[in-house]
Short mmCIF file of C-alpha atoms and ligand atoms in Angstrom, two decimals:
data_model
loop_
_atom_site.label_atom_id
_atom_site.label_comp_id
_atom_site.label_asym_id
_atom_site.label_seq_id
_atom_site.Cartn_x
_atom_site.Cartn_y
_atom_site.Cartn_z
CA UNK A 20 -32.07 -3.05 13.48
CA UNK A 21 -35.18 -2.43 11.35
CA UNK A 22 -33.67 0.68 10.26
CA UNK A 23 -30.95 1.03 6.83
CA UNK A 24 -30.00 4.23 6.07
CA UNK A 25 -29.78 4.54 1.87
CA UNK A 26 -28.76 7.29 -0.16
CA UNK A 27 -30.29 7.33 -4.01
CA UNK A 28 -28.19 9.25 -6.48
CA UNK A 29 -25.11 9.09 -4.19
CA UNK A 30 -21.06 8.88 -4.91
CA UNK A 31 -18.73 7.78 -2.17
CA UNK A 32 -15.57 8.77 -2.29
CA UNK A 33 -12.41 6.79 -1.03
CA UNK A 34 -9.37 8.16 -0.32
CA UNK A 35 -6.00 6.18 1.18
CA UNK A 36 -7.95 3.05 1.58
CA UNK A 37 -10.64 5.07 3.99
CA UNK A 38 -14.29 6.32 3.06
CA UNK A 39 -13.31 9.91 2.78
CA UNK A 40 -16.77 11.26 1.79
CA UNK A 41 -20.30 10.17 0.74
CA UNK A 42 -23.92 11.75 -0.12
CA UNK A 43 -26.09 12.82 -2.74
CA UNK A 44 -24.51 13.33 -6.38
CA UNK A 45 -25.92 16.94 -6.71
CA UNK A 46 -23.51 17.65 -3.41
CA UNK A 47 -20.27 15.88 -5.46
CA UNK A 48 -21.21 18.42 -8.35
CA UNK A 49 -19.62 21.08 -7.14
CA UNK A 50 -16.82 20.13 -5.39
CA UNK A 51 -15.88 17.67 -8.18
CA UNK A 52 -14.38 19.56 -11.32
CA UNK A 53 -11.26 20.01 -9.36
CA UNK A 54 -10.89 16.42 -8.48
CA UNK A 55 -11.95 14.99 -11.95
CA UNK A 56 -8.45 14.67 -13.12
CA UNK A 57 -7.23 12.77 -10.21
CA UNK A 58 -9.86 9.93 -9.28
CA UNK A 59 -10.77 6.83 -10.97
CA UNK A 60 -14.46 6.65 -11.35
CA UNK A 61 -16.71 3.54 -10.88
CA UNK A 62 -20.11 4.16 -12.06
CA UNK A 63 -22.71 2.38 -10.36
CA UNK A 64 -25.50 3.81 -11.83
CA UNK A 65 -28.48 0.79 -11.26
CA UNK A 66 -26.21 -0.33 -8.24
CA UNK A 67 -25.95 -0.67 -4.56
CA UNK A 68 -22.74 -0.19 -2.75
CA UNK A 69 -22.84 -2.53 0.30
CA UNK A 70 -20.57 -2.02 3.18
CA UNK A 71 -18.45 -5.47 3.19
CA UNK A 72 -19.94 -8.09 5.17
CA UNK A 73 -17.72 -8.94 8.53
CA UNK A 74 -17.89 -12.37 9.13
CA UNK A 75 -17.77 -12.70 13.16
CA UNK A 76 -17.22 -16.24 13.14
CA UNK A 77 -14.92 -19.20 11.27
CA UNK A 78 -13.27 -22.20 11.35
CA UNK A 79 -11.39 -21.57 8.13
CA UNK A 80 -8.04 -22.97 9.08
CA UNK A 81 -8.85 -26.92 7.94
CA UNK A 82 -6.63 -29.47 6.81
CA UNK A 83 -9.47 -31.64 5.08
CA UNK A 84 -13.20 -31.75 4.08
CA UNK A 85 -15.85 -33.97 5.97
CA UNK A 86 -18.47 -34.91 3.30
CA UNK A 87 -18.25 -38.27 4.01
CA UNK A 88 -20.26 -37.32 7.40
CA UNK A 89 -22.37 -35.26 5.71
CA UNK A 90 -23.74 -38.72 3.90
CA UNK A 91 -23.38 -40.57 7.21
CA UNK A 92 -26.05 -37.63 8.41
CA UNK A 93 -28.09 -37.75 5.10
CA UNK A 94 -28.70 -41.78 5.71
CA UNK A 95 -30.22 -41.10 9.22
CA UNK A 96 -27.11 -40.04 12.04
CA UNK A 97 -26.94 -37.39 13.94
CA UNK A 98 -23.93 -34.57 14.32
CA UNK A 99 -22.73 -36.73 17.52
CA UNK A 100 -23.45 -40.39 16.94
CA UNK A 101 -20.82 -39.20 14.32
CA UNK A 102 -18.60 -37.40 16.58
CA UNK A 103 -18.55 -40.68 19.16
CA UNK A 104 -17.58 -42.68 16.15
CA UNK A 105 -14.88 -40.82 15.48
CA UNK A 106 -15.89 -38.00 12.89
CA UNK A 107 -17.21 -34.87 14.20
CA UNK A 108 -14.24 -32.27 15.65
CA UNK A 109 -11.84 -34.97 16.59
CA UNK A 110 -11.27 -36.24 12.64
CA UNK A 111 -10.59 -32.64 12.04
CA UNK A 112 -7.89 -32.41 14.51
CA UNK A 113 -6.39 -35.57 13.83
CA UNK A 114 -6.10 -34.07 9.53
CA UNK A 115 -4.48 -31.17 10.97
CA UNK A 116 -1.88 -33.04 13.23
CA UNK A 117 -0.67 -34.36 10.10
CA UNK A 118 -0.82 -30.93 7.98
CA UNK A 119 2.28 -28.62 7.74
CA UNK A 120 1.67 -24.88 8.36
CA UNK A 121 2.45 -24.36 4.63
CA UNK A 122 -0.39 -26.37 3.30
CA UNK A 123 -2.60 -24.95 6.25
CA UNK A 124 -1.87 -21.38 4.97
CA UNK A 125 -1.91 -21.78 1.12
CA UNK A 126 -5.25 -23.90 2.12
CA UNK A 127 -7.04 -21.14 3.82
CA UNK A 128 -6.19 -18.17 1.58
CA UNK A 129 -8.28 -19.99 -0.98
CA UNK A 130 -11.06 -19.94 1.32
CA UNK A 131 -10.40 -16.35 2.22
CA UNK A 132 -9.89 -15.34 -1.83
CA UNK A 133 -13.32 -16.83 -1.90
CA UNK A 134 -14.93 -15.18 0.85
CA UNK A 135 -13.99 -12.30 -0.35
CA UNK A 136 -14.90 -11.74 -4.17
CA UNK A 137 -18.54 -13.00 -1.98
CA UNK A 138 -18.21 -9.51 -0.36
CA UNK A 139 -16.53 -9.93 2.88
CA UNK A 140 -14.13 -7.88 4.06
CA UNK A 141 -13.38 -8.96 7.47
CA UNK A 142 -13.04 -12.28 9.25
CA UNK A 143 -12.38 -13.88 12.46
CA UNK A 144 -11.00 -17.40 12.70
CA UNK A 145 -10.70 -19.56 15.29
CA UNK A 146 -7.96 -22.06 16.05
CA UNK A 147 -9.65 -25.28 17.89
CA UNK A 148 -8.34 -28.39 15.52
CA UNK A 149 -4.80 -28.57 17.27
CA UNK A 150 -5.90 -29.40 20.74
CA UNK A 151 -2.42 -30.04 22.20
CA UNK A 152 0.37 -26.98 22.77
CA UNK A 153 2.41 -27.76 19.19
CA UNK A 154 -0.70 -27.67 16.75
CA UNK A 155 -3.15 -24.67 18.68
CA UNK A 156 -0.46 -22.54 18.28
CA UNK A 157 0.19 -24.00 15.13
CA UNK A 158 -3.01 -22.99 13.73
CA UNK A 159 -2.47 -19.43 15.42
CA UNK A 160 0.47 -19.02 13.32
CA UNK A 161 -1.17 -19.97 10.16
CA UNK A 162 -3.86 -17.22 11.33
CA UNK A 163 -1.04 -14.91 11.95
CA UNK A 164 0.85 -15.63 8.58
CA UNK A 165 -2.71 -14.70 6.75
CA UNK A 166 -3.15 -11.81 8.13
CA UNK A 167 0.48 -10.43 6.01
CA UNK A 168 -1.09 -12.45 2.96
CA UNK A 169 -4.95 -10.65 2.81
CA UNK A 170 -5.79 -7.83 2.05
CA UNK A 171 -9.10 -8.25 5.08
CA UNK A 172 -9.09 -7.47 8.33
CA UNK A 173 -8.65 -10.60 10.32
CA UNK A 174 -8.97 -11.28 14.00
CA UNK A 175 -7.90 -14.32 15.51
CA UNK A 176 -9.59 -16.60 18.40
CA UNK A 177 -7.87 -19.42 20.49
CA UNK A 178 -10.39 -22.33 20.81
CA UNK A 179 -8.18 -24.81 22.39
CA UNK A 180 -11.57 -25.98 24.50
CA UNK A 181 -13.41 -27.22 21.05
CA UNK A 182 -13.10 -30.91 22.12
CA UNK A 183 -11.07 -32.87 24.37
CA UNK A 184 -8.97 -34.54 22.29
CA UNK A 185 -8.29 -38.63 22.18
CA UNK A 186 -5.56 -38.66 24.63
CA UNK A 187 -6.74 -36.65 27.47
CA UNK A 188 -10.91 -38.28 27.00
CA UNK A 189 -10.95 -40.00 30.26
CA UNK A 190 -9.31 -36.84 31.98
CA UNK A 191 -10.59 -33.80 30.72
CA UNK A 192 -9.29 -31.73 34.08
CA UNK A 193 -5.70 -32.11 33.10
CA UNK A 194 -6.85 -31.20 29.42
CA UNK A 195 -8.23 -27.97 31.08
CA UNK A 196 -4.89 -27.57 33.35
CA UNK A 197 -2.90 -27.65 29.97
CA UNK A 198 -5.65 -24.62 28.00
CA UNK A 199 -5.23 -22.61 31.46
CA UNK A 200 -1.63 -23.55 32.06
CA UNK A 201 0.23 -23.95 28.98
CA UNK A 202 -1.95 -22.74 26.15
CA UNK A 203 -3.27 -19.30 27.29
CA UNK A 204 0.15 -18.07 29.21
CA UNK A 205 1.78 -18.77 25.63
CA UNK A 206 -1.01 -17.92 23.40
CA UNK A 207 -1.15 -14.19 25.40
CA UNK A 208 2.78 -13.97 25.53
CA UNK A 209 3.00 -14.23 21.92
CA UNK A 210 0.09 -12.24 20.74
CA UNK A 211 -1.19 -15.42 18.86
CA UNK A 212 -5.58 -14.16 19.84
CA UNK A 213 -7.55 -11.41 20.48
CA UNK A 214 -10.34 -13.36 21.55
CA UNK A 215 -10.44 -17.23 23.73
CA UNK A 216 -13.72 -19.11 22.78
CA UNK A 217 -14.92 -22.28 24.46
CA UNK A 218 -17.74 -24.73 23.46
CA UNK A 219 -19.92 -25.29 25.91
CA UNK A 220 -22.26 -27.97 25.23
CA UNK A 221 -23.22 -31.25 27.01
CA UNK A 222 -20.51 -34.10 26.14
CA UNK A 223 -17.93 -30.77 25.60
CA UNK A 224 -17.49 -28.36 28.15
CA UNK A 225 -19.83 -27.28 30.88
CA UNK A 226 -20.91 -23.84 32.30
CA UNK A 227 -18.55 -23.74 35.29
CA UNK A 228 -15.28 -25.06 32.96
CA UNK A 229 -16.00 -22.20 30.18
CA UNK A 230 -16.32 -19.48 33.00
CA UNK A 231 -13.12 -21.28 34.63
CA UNK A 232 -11.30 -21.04 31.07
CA UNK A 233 -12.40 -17.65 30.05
CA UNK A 234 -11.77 -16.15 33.54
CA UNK A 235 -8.51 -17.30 33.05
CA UNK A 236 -7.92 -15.97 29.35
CA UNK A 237 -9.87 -12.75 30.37
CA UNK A 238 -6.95 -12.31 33.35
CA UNK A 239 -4.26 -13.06 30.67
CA UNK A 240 -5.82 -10.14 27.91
CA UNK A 241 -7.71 -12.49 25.82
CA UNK A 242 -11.69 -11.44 25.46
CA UNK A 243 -14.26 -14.31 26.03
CA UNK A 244 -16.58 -15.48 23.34
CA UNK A 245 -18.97 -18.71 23.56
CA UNK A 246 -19.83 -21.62 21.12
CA UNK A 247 -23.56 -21.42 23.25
CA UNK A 248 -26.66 -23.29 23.06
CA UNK A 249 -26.03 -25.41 20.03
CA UNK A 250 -27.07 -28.47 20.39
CA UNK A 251 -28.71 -28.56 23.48
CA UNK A 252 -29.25 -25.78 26.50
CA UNK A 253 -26.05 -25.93 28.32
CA UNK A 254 -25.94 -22.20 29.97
CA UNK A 255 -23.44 -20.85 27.67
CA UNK A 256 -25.10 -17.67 27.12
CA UNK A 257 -24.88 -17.52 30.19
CA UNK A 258 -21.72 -18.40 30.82
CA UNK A 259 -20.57 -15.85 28.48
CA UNK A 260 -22.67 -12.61 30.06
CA UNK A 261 -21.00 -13.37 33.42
CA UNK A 262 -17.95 -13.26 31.71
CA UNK A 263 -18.40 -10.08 29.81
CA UNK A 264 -18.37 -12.09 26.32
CA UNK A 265 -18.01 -10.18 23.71
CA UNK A 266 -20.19 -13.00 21.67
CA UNK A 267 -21.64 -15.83 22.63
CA UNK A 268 -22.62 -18.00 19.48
CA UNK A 269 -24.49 -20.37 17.89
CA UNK A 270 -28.09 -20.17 20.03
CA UNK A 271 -30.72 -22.77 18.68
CA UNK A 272 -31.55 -23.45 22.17
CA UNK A 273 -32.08 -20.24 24.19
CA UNK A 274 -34.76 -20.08 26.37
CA UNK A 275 -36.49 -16.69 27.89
CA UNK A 276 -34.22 -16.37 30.54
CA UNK A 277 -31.15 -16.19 28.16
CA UNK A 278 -32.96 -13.57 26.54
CA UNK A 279 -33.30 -11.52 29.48
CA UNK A 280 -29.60 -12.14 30.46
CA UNK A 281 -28.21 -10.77 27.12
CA UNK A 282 -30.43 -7.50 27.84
CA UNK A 283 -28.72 -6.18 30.53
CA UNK A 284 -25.18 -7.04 28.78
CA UNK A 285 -22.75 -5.61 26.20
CA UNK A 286 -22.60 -9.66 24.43
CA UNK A 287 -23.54 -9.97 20.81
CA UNK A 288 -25.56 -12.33 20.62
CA UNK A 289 -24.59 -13.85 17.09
CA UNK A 290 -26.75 -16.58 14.86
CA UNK A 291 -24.85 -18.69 12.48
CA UNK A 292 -27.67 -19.75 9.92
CA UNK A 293 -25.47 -22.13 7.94
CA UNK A 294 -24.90 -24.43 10.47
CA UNK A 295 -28.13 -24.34 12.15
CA UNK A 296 -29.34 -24.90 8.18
CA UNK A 297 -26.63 -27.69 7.34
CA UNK A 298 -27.50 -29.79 10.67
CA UNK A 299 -31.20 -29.40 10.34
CA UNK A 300 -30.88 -27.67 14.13
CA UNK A 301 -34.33 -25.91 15.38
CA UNK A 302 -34.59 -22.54 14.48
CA UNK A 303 -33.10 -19.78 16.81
CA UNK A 304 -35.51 -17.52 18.20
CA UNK A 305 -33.98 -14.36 16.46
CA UNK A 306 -36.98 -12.52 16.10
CA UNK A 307 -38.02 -13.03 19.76
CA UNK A 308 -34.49 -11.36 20.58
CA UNK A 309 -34.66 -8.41 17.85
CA UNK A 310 -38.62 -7.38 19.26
CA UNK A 311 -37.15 -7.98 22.66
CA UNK A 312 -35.10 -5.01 22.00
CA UNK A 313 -31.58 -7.15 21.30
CA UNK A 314 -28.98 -6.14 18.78
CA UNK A 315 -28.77 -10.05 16.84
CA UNK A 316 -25.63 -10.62 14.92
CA UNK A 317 -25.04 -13.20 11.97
CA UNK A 318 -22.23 -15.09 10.74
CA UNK A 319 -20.89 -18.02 8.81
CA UNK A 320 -19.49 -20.21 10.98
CA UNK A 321 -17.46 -21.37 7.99
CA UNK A 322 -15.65 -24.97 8.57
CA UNK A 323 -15.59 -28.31 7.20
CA UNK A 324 -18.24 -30.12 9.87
CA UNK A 325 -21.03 -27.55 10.57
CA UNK A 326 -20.99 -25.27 7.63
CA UNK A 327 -19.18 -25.56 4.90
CA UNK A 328 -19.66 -22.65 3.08
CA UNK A 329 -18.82 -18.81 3.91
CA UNK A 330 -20.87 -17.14 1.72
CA UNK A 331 -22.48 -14.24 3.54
CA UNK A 332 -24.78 -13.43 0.67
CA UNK A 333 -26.71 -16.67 1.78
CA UNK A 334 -26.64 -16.18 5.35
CA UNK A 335 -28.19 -13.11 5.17
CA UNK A 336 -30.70 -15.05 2.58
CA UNK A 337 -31.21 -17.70 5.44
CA UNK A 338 -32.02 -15.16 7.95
CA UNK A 339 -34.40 -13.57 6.70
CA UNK A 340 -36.07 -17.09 4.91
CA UNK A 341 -35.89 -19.15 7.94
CA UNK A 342 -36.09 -16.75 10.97
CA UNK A 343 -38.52 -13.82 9.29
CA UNK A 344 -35.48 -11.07 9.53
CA UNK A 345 -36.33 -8.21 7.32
CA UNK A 346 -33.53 -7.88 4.64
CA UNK A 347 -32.87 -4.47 6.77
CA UNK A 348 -32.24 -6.38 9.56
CA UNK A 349 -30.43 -9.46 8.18
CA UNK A 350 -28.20 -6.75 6.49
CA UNK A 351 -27.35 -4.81 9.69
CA UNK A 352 -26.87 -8.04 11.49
CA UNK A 353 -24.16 -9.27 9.00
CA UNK A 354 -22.22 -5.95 8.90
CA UNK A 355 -22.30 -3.65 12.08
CA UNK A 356 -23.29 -6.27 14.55
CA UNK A 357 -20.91 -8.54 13.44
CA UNK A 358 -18.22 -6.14 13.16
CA UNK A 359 -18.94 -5.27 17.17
CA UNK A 360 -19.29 -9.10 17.59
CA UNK A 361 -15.78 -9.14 16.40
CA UNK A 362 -14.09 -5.50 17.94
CA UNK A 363 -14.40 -3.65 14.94
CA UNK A 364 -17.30 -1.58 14.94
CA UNK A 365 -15.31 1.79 14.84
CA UNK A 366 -13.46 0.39 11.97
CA UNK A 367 -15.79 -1.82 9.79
CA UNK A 368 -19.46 -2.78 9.34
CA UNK A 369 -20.94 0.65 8.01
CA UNK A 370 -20.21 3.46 4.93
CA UNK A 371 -19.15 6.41 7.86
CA UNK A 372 -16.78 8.87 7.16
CA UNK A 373 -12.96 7.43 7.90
CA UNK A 374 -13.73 3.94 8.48
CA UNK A 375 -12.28 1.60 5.73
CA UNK A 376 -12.85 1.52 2.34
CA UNK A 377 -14.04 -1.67 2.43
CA UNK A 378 -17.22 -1.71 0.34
CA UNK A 379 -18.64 -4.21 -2.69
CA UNK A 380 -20.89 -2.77 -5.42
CA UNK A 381 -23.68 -5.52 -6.91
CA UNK A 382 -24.61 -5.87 -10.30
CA UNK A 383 -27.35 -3.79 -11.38
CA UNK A 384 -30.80 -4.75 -9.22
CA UNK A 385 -34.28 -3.42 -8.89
CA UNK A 386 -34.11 -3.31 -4.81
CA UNK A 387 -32.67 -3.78 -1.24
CA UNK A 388 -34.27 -7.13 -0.52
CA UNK A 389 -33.66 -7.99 -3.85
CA UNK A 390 -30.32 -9.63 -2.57
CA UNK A 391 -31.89 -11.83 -0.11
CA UNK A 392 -34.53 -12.63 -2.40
CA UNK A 393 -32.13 -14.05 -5.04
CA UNK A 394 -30.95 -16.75 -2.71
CA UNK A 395 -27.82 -18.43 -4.20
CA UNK A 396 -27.33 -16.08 -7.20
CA UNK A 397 -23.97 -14.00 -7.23
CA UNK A 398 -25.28 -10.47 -7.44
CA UNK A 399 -22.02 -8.77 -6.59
CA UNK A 400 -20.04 -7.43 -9.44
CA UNK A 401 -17.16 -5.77 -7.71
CA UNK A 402 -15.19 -6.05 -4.34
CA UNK A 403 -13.41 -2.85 -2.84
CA UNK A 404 -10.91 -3.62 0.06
CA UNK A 405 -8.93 -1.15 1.54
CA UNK A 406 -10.15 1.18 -1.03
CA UNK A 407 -8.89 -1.51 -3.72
CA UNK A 408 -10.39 -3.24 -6.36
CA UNK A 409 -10.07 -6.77 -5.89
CA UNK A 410 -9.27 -9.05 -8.59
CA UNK A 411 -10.96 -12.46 -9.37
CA UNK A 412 -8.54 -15.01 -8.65
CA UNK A 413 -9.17 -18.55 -8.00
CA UNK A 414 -5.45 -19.37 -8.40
CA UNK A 415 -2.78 -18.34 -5.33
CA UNK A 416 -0.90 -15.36 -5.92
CA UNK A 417 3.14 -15.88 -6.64
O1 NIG B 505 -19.28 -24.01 15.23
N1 NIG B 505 -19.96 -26.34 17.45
C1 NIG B 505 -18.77 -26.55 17.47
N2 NIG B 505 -17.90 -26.21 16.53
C2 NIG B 505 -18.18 -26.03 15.16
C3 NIG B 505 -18.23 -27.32 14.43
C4 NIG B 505 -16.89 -27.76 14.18
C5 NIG B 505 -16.79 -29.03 13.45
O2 NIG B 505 -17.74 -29.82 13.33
O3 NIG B 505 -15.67 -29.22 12.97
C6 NIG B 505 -19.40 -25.18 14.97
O4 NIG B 505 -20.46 -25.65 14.53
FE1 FE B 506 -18.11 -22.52 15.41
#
């Protein structure tokens, strides 16, 4: 992870939407007088061209904010006094009851057109704030409907086990009958998820129901990821390595055995710094699992209770700040490792000859680890997706 390959003095050249070539200038040189007439040049002289950021992990589909609990925590309580008062998950899901898929979608692609122009180029998102049959796939559809509306690559999770919503609390075993019944048998019929995620956390969902939920979605073609060790050691990780995760999430609380676990499996594990920052969590051990040998993934965790913000420029900031990550390995953890942590490692996550042209070039800085260092500034000038140059917009197209 320590390692980030860099080329001084180099072009990259994008053809069809893929990276068709890349290396040192003086190699373009001669090859180039015969293309000059027919590609559109971008000089980045004083530049870095990043690959796009893949964000691994989101709860961008939202029907409403949640600042009010974000002053509730300020005066003194804590993520779940709020949650057993009502806030917490649950107020989400009853906001997005009440939201049509319309408002859902035009909603989102805001927060997508934002992610974006902050150099992202490809996002997961999980359902999670329908919690009965009508709304999950509700929110899958909205998913589904973004993916024809964005230009990034987005992959979609079904997180029907997020909570246990009001009307099943004093039975959560029929709430997991309907996820295992109902949900996934529809959810996998209709090609709504690649991936089924469940949070397992004390007051949530235990060990034995995530295995139980994702053995079932893992039988029905949907691949097991893990909202694990949050808030509390609860054996998600796990969880998720017995169930061939390809993720398991979150991870303020792992412990030495967890870390052990995750080194004899092909799960991701995957930091999300913004919420860990936002609730004041204890820090995850990252840089026990990178000199353990571990491949550490971050994301943004993006959604209106945890971590309201998606900007991957200060994630990677916040890893390397708050859990000593080099900017090297901050960098690679927010593009290849999250592109694996979401299936796309082929595709996404690096500048390699016929992935996508999915790239952002920053405004002119002295250094690598100048990025990180510049917490909170904007240093990215221009976003490429699909080997297109993405326009500002802050208003929805027509
Ligand atoms: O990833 N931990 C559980 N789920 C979200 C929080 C969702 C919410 O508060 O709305 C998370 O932090
Ligand atoms: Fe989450």
């Amino acid at each position: 992870m320590s390692q980030l390959n860099c080329i001084d003095d180099a072009f990259l050249l994008i053809e069809n939407g893929l990276i068709k070539d890349f290396g040192k200038m003086n190699d373009l040189k001669s090859g180039i007088q015969n293309l000059k007439s027919e590609i559109k040049e971008i000089d980045a002289s004083e530049k870095f061209v990043f690959p796009c950021w893949c964000d691994s992990h989101t709860h961008i589909v939202y029907a409403a904010s949640r600042e009010k609990e974000f002053v509730d925590r300020l005066k003194g309580l804590s993520y779940i006094e709020i949650a057993q008062r009502g806030g917490g998950i649950l107020n989400s899901v009853k906001k997005l009851r009440e939201a049509s898929e319309e408002e859902l979608v035009q909603s989102a692609l805001m927060r997508i057109n934002e992610i974006m122009m902050l150099g992202t180029g490809a996002v997961e998102i999980k359902s999670g704030y329908g919690l009965n049959v009508t709304d999950e796939l509700k929110m899958l559809h909205v998913i589904k409907k973004l993916k024809t509306l964005s230009p990034l690559t987005i992959k979609a999770t079904f997180l029907g086990a997020h909570d246990v919503p009001e009307e099943y609390k004093s039975n959560k075993g029929k709430y997991i009958d309907l996820i295992i019944k109902e949900m996934i048998p529809r959810i996998a019929e209709e090609k709504l998820a690649d991936y089924c995620d469940v949070f397992c956390e004390e007051g949530y969902f235990s060990k034995d129901e995530t295995i139980k939920i994702l053995q079932e979605a893992f039988g029905h073609g949907l691949i097991p990821k893990v909202h694990a060790e949050q808030l509390s050691h609860s054996g998600g990780i796990e969880a998720g390595v017995e169930c061939n995760a390809i993720s398991v999430d979150h991870l303020e609380y792992t412990n030495d055995n967890d870390i052990a676990a995750l080194k004899n499996s092909s799960t991701m594990p995957t930091i999300l710094p913004g919420a860990q920052f936002f609730l004041q969590l204890p820090y995850p051990p990252a840089r026990k699992m990178i000199d353990a040998g571990l491949a550490v993934a971050i994301a943004s965790d993006y959604n209106p209770g945890s971590s309201p913000s998606g900007n991957m420029n200060l994630v990677v900031a916040l890893a390397c700040i708050q859990y000593k990550m080099t900017p090297e390995e901050a960098i690679n953890a927010a593009t290849i490792n999250s592109a694996y942590a979401m299936g796309l490692s082929q595709s996404h996550g690096s500048i390699a000859k016929g992935k996508k042209a999915n790239v952002f070039i920053t405004k002119e800085i002295p250094s690598l680890a100048f990025l990180p260092y510049s917490f909170g500034s904007n240093l990215i000038e221009t976003v490429i997706i699909n080997g297109k140059i993405q326009p500002a917009k802050n208003k929805l197209p027509d």
